[in-house]
Short mmCIF file of C-alpha atoms in Angstrom, two decimals:
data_model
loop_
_atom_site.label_atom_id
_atom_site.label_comp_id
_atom_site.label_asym_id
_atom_site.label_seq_id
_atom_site.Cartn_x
_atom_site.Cartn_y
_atom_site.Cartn_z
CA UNK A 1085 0.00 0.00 0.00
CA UNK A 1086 2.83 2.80 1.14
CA UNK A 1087 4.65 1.68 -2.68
CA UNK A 1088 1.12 2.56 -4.56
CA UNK A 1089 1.03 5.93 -2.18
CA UNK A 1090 4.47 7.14 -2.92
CA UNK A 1091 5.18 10.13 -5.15
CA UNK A 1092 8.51 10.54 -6.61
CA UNK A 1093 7.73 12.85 -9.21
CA UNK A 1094 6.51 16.36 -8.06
CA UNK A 1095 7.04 20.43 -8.09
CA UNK A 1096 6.69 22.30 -5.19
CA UNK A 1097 6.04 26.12 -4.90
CA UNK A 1098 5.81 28.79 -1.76
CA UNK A 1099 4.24 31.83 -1.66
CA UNK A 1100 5.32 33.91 1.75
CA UNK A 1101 2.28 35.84 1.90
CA UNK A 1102 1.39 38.97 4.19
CA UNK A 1103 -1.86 36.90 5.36
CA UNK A 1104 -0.71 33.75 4.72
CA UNK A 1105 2.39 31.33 3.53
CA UNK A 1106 1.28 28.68 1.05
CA UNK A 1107 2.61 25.28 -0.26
CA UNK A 1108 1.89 23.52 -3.03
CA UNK A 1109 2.93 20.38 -4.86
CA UNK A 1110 1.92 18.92 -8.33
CA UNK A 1111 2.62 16.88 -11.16
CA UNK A 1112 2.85 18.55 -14.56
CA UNK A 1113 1.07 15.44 -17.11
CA UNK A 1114 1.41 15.23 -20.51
CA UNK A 1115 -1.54 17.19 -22.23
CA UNK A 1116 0.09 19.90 -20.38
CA UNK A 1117 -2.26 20.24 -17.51
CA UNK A 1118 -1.10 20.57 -13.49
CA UNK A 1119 -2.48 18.01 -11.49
CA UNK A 1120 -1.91 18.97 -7.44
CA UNK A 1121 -1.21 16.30 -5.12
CA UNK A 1122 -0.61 18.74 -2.11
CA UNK A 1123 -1.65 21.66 -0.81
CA UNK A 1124 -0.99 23.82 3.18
CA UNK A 1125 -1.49 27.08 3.92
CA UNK A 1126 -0.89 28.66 7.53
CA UNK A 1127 -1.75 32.32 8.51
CA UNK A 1128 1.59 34.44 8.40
CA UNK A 1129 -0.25 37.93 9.57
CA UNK A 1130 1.72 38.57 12.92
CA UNK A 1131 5.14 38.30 11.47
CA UNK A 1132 4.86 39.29 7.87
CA UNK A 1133 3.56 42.67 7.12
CA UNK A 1134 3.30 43.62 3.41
CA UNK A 1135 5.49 40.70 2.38
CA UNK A 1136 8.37 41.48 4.62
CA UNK A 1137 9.36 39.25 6.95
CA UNK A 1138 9.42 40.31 10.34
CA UNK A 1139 10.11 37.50 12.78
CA UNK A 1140 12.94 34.88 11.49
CA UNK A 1141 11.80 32.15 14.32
CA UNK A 1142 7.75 32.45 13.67
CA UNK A 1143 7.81 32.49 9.86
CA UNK A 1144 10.57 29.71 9.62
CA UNK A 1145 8.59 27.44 12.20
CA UNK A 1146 5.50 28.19 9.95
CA UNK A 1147 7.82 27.16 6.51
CA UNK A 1148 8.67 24.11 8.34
CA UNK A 1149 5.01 23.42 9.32
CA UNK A 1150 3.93 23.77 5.52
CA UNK A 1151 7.09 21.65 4.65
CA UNK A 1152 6.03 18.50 7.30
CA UNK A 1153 1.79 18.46 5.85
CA UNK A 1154 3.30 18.28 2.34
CA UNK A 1155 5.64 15.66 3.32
CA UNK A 1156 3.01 13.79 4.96
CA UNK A 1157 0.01 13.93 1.93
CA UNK A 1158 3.14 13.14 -0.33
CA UNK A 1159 4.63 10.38 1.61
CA UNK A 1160 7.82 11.76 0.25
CA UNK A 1161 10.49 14.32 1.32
CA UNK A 1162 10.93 17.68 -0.24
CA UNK A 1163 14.24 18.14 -1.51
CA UNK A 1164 14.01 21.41 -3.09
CA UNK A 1165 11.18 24.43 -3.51
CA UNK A 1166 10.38 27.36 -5.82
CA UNK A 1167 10.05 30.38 -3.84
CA UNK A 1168 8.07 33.70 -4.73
CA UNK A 1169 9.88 37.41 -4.00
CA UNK A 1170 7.16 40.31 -3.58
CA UNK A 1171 6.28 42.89 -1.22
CA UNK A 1172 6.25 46.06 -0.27
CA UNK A 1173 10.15 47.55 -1.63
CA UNK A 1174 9.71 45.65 -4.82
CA UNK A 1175 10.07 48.23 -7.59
CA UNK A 1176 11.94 48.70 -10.80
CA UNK A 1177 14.20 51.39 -12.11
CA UNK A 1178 15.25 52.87 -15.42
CA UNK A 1179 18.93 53.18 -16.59
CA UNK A 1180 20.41 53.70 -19.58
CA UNK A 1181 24.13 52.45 -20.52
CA UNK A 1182 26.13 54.60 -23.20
CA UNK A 1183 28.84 52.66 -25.29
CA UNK A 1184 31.01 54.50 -28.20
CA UNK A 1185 32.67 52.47 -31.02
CA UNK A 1186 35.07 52.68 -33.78
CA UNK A 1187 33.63 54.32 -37.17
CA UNK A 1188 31.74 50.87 -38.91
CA UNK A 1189 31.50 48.85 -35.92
CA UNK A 1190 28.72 46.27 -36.58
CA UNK A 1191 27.13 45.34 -33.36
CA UNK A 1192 27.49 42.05 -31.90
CA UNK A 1193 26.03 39.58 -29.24
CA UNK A 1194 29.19 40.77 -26.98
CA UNK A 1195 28.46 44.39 -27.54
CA UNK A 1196 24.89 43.80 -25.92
CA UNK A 1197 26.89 41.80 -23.39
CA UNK A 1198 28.99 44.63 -22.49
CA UNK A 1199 26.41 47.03 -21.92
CA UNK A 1200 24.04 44.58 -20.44
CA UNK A 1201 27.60 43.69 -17.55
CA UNK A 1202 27.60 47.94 -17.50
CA UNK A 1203 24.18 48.09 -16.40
CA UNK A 1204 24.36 45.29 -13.52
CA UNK A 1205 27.32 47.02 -12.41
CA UNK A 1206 25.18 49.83 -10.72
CA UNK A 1207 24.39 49.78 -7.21
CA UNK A 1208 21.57 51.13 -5.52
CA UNK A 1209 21.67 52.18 -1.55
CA UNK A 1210 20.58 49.05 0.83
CA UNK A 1211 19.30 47.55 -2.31
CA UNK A 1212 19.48 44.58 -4.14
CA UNK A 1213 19.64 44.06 -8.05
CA UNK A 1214 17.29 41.11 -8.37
CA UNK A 1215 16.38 41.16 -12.66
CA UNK A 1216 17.18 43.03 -15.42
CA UNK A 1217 14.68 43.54 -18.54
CA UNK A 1218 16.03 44.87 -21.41
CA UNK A 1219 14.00 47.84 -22.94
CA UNK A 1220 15.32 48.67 -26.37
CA UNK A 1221 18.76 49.99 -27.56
CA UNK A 1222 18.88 53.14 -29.15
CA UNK A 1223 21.38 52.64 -32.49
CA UNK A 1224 21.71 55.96 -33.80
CA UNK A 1225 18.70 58.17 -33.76
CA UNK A 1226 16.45 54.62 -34.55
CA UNK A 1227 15.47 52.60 -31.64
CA UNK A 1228 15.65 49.03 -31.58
CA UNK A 1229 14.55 45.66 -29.90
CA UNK A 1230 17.40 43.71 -31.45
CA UNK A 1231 20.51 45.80 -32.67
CA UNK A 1232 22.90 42.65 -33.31
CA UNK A 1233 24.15 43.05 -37.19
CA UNK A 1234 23.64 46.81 -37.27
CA UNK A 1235 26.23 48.67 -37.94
CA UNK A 1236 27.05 52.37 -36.03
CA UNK A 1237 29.43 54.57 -33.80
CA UNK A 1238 27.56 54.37 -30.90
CA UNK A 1239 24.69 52.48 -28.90
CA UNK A 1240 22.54 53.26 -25.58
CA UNK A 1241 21.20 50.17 -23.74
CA UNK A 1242 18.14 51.02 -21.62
CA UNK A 1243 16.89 48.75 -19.21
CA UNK A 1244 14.23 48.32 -16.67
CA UNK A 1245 16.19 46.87 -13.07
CA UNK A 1246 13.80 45.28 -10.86
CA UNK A 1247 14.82 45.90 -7.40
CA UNK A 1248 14.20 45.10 -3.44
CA UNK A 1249 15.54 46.32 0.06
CA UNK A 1250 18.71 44.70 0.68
CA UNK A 1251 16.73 42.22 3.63
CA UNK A 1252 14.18 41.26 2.00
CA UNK A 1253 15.49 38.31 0.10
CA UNK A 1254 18.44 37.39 2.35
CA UNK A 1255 15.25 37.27 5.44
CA UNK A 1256 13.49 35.31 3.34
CA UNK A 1257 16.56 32.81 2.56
CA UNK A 1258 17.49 32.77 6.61
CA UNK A 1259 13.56 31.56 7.06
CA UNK A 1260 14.03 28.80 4.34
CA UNK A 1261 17.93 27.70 5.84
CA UNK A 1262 16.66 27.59 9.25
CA UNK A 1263 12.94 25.48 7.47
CA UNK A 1264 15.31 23.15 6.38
CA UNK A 1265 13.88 23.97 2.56
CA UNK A 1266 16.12 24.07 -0.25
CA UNK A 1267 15.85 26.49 -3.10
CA UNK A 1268 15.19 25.49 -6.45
CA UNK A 1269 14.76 28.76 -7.72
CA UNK A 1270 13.25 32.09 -7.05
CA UNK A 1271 10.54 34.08 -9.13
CA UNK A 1272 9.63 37.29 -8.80
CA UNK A 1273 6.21 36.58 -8.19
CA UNK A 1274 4.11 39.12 -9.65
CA UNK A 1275 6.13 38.66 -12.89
CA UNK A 1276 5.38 34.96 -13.03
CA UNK A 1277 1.65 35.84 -11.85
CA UNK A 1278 1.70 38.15 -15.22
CA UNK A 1279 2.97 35.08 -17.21
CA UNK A 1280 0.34 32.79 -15.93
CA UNK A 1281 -2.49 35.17 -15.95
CA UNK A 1282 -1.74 37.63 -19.16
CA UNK A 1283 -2.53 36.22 -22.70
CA UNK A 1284 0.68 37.04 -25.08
CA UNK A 1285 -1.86 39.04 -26.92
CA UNK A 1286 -2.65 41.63 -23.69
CA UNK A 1287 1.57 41.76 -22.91
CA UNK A 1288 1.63 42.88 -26.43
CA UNK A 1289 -0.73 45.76 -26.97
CA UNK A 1290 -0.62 46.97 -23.53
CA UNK A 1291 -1.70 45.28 -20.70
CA UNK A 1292 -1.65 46.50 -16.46
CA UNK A 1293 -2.45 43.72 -13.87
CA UNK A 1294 -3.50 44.75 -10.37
CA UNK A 1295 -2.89 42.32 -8.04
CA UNK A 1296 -4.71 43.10 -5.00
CA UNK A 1297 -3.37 41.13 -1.63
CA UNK A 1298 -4.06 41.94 1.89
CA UNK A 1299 -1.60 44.24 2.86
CA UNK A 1300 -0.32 45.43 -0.53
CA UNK A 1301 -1.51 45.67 -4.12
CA UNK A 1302 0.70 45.03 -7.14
CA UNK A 1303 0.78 46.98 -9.96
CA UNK A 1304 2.89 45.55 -13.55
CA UNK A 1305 2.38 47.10 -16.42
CA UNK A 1306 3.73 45.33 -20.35
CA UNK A 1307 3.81 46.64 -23.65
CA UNK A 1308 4.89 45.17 -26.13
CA UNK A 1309 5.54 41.69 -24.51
CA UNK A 1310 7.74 43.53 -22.39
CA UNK A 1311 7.79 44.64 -18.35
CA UNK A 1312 7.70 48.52 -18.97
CA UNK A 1313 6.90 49.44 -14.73
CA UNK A 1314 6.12 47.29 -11.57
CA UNK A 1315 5.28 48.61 -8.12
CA UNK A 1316 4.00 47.34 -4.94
CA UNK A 1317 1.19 49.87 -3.55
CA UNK A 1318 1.34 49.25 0.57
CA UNK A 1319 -2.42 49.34 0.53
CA UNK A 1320 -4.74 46.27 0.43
CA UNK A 1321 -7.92 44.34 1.30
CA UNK A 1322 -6.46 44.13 5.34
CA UNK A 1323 -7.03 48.21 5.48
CA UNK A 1324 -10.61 47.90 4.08
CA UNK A 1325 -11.00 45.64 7.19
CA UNK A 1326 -9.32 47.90 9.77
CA UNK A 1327 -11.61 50.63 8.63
CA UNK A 1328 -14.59 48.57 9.21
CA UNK A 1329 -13.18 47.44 12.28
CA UNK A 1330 -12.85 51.14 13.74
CA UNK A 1331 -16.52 51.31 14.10
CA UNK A 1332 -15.92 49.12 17.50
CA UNK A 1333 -16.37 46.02 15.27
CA UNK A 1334 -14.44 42.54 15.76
CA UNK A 1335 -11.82 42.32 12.57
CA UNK A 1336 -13.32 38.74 12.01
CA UNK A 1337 -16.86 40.41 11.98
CA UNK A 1338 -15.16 43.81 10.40
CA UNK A 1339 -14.04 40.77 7.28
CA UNK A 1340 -17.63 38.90 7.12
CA UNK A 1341 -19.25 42.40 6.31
CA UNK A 1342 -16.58 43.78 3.85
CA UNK A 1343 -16.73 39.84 2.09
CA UNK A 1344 -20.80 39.52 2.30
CA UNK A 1345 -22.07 43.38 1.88
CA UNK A 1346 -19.16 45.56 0.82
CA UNK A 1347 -19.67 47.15 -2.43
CA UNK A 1348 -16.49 49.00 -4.10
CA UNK A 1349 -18.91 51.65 -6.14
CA UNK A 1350 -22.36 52.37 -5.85
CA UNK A 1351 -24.43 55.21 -7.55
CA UNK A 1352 -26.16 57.78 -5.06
CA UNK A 1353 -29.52 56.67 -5.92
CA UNK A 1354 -28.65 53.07 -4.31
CA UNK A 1355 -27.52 54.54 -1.10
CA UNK A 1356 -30.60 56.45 -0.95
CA UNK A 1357 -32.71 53.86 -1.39
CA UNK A 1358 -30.91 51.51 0.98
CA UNK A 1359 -29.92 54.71 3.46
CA UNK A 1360 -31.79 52.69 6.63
CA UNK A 1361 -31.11 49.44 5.79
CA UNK A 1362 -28.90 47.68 8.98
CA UNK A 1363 -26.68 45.02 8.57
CA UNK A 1364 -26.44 42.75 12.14
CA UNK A 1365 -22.85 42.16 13.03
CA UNK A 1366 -23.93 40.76 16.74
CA UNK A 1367 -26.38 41.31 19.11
CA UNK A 1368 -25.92 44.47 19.95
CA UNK A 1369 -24.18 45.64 17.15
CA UNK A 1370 -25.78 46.86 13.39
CA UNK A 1371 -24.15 49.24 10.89
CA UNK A 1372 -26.16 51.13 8.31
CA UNK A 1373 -25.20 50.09 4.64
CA UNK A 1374 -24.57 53.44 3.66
CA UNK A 1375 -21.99 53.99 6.76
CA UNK A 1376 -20.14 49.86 5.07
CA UNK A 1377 -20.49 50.98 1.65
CA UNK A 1378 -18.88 54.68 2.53
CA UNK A 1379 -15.68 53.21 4.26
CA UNK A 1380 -15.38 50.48 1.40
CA UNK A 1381 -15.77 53.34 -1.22
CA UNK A 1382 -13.21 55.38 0.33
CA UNK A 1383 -10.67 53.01 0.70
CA UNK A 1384 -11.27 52.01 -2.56
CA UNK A 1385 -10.85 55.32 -4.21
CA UNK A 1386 -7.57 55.93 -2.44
CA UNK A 1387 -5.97 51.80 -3.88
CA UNK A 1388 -7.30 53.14 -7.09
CA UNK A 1389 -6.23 56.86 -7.52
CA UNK A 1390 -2.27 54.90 -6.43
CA UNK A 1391 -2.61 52.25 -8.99
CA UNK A 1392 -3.62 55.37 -11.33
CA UNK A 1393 -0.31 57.21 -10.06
CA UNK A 1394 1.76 54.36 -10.98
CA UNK A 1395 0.33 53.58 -14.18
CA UNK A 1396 0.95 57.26 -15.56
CA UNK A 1397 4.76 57.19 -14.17
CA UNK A 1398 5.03 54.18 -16.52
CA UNK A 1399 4.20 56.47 -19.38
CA UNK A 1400 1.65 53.37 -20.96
CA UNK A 1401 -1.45 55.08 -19.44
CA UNK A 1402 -2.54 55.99 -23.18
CA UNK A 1403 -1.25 52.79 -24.61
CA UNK A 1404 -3.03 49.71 -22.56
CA UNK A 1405 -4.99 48.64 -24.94
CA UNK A 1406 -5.89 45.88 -23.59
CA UNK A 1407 -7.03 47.42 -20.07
CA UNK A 1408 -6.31 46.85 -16.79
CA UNK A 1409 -6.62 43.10 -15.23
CA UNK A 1410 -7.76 42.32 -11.56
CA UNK A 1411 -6.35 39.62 -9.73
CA UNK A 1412 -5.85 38.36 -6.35
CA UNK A 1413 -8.30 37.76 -3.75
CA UNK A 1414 -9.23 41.85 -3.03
CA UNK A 1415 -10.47 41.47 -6.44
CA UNK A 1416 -13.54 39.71 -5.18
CA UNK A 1417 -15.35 42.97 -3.65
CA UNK A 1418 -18.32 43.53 -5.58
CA UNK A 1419 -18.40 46.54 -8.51
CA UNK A 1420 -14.94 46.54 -8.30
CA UNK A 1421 -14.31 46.82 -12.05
CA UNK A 1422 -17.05 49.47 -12.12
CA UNK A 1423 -15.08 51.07 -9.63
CA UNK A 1424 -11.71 51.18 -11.84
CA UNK A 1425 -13.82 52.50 -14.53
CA UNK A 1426 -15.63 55.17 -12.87
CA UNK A 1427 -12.02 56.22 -11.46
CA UNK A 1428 -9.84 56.09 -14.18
CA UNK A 1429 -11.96 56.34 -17.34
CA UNK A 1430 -10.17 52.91 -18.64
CA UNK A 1431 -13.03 51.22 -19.71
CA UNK A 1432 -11.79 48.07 -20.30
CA UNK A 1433 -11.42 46.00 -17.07
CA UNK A 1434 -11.93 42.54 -16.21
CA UNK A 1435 -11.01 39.77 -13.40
CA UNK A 1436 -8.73 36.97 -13.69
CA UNK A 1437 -10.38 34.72 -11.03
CA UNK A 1438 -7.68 31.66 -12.26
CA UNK A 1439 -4.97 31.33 -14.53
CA UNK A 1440 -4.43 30.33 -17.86
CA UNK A 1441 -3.48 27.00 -16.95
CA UNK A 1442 -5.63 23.75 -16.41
CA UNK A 1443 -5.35 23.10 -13.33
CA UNK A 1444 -6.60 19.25 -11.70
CA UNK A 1445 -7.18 19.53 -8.17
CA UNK A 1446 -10.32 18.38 -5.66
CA UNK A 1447 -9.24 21.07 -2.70
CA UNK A 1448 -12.01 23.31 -2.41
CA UNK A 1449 -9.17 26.60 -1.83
CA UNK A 1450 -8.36 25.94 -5.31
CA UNK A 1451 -11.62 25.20 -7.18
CA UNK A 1452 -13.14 27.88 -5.82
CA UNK A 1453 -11.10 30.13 -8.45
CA UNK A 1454 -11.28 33.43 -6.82
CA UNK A 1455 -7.72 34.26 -7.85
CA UNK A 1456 -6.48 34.49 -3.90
CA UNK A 1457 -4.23 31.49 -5.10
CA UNK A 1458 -3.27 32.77 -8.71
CA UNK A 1459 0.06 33.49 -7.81
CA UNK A 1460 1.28 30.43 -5.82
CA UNK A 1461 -0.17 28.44 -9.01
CA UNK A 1462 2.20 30.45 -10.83
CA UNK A 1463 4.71 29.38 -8.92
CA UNK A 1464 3.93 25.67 -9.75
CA UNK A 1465 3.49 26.36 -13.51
CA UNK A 1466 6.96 28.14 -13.50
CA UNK A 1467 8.87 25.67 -11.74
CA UNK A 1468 10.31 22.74 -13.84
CA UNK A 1469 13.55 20.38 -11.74
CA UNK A 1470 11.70 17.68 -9.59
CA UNK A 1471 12.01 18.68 -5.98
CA UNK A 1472 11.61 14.94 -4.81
CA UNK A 1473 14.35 14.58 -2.30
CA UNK A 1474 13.57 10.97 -0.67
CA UNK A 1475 10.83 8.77 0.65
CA UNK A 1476 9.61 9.35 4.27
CA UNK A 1477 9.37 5.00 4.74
CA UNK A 1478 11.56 3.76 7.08
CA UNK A 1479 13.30 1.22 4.95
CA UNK A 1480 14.37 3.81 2.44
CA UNK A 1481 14.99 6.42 4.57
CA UNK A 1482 18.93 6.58 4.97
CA UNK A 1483 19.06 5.78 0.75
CA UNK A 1484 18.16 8.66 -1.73
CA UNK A 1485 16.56 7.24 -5.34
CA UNK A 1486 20.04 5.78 -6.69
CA UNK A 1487 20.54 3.41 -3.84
CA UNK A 1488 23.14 5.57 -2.56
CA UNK A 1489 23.09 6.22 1.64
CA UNK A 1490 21.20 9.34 1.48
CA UNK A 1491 22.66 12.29 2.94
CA UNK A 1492 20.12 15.09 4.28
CA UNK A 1493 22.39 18.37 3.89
CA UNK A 1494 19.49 20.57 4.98
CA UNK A 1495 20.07 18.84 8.60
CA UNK A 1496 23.52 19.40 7.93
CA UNK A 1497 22.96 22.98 7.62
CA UNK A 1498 20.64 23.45 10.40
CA UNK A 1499 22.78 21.58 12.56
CA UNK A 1500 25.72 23.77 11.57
CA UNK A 1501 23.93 26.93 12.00
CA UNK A 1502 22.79 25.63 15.59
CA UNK A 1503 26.22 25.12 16.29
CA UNK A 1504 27.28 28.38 15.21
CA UNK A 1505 24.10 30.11 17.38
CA UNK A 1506 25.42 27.81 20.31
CA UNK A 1507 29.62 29.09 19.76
CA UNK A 1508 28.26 32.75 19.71
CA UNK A 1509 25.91 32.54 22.60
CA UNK A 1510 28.65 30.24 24.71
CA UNK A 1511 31.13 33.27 23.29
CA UNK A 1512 28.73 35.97 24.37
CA UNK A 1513 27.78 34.64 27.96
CA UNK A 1514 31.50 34.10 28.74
CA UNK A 1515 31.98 38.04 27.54
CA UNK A 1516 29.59 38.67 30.02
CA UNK A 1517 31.22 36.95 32.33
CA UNK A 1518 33.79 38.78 32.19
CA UNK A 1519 32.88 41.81 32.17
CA UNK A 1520 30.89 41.18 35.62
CA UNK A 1521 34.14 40.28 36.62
CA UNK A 1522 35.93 43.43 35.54
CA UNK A 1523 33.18 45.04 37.05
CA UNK A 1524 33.35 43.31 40.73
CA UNK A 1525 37.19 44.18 41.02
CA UNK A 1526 36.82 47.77 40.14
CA UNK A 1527 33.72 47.72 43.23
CA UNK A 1528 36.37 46.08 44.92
CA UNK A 1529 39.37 48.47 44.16
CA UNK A 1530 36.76 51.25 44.66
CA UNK A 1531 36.06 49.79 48.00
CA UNK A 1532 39.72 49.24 49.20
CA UNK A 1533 40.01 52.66 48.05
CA UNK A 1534 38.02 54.67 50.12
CA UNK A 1535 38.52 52.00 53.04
CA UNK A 1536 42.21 53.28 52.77
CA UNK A 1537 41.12 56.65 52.89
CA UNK A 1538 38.98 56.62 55.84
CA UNK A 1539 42.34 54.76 57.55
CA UNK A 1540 43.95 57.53 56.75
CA UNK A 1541 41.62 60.29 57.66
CA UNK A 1542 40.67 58.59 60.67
CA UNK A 1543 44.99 58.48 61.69
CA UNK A 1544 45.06 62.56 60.74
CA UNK A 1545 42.15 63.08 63.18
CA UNK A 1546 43.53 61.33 65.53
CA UNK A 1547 46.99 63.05 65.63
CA UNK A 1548 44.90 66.02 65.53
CA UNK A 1549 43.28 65.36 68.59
CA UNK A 1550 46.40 64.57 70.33
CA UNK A 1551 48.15 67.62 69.57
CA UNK A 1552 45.47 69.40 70.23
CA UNK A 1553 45.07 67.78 73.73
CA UNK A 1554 49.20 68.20 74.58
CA UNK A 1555 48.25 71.95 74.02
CA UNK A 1556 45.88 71.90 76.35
#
């Protein structure tokens, strides 16, 4: 029975989500579809906040929790993982690389090499190059996608750096070392969200996709089958909540009324007609749907008129042609897309409650398709190694797949760095020691001190008092 349950073939994403962390494992088949064998989530609010990782310990105990329930549906160990970058200091950057040549130079694959080595070569304050997408070169006065072959004096290579604080991935890695998970490979994850979700058609004439999480919303914007802007907005369903929640509401209750009743845009006459109307939270508790719908609106208004902002500093705003796409599981609030209209005058919006991909799966998260899991699917389509490491049974457990004794050098690793924690605590307690020491002889010399002092004061008041008496 454990040979017909064991699964040696597999790909296995994480998503490190501000509300959650999710894991998933599937098996790509041969039509091309995804078929999941595993799935674990586990809520990651009190020690990520808009996708930054905030406690090491918590979030790496909650990576090895997803780690273990995959293990156990797949009766296999996980030797490797994809892992998804976001949050809130993702961002890209223009530059532009300059490179004179000789009089009838023709331009090769190493002159794009040089300028694309020029361009990695910047550095940005406490932050970390993570991709580079190439633009266009300008040859000339002409600009062009693919210069190799032309022949000129000069070329400018401008690119499009995609960027993140400095922490933010090496927090993320420190979770995963101390997890015990390997790393296949990392994604940017709203870039292989936009892959997944974005026909090549909508990349090409001009495409944004909003990504709305709960403490952030995403904004990436192509033309041309190209990245041409991507931003993280640090705004997102959770603040909808909060501003329910300020009405001396329970957040749980604050999310059951924004989920159930909230409406992202409705026309005056509505809220005139529906002015008295009460919503029951407990009790003794109501709210009017014209008090819900107002803090919904406005929160709204203010997510929109930023993913506005950063749509114009991409200078596409008058190019998307094909509109602006909703994703994530914010996109769920009702008149949403009438609400992007209304705001930005873009008329053509629409929700991408899955992705492109057919996915198999029976876990009611995922069939639901209301695109809260779009981007750890991503993930999965993306990835492409096997991550099987070895099977959990206990006759096969010291041998990996080639018969070979299996060696687990993520226990390695987490042994090593407990040793290391252990040699710089033992290093650190005996520095305190020390210095307690230090400390007690100075009291003591301190002590001796003035003890020697008040021997001698007391001897000078002495003579004093016998001269003072032989006058006498």
């Amino acid at each position: 029975m454990a040979k017909e349950k064991e699964i040696k073939d597999f790909i296995v994403a994480i998503e490190l989500g501000s509300s959650k962390i999710t894991g998933i494992a599937g098996r790509k088949n041969a039509d091309g579809s995804i078929t999941v064998l595993a799935y674990a989530r586990e809520e990651s609010n009190s020690f990520i906040r808009r996708g930054k990782v905030y406690n090491i310990d918590k979030t790496a105990q909650c990576l090895s929790n997803i780690k273990s329930k995959l293990e156990k549906t797949l009766h296999a160990a996980i030797g490797k993982a994809y892992i998804g970058i976001g949050g809130q200091s993702l961002h890209t950057i223009r530059n532009s690389v300059k490179l004179p040549l000789p009089p009838g130079t023709i331009i090769s694959k190493e002159t794009i090499e040089e300028l694309k080595a020029a361009n990695r070569d910047c550095t940005y304050t406490e932050q970390e190059l993570l991709q580079v997408i190439p633009q266009e070169y300008k040859v000339g006065n002409v600009n062009q996608i693919d210069p190799v072959g032309v022949m000129s004096d000069n070329i400018e290579g401008r690119y499009l750096n995609v960027v993140a604080r400095n922490s933010l991935h090496s927090n993320v890695l420190k979770c995963l070392n101390i997890a015990g998970i390997q790393v296949a490979e990392y994604f940017i994850a709203p870039l292989a969200l936009a892959d997944c979700v974005l026909s090549d058609a909508e990349k090409r004439s001009g495409c944004a996709i909003v990504d709305l999480g709960a403490e952030t919303t995403t904004v990436a914007i192509y033309k041309n089958n190209i990245l041409r802007h991507l931003a993280v907005i640090p705004l997102g369903g959770a603040n909808i909540t909060k501003d329910i929640s300020a009405q001396q509401i329970e957040e749980e209750d604050a999310e059951e009324l924004k989920l159930k009743y909230g409406c992202a845009y409705s026309d005056e006459d509505a809220n005139e007609s529906n002015e008295d109307k009460q919503y029951q939270v407990t009790a003794d508790t109501t709210i009017s749907s014209k008090l819900l719908n107002d803090i919904v609106e406005s929160r709204v208004e203010e997510i929109i008129a930023n993913v506005w902002e950063q749509i114009n500093l991409s200078n596409c705003a008058n190019e998307l042609l094909s509109g602006v796409v909703l994703t994530g599981g914010g996109s769920n609030l009702r008149n949403l897309e009438l609400a992007f209209t209304k705001r930005t005058n873009i008329e053509k919006i629409k929700t991408a409650k899955f992705v492109l991909q057919a996915i198999n799966a029976k876990n009611p998260d995922i069939t639901s398709r209301d695109g809260s899991l779009n981007t750890t699917l991503a993930l999965l389509i993306k990835g492409k190694d096997n991550c099987f490491g070895h099977s959990l049974e206990a006759n096969d457990a010291l041998f990996d797949p080639s018969g070979e004794p299996y060696i687990d050098h993520q226990a390695e690793e987490r042994k090593r760095l407990e040793e290391l924690a252990a040699k710089q605590k033992a290093m650190e307690e005996e520095e305190k020691k020390r210095e307690e020491e230090m400390r007690k002889k100075e009291e003591e010399e301190i002590a001796r001190k003035k003890r020697q002092e008040n021997s001698l004061f007391n001897k000078l008041k002495k003579g004093l008092a016998s001269l003072l008496s032989e006058e006498d």
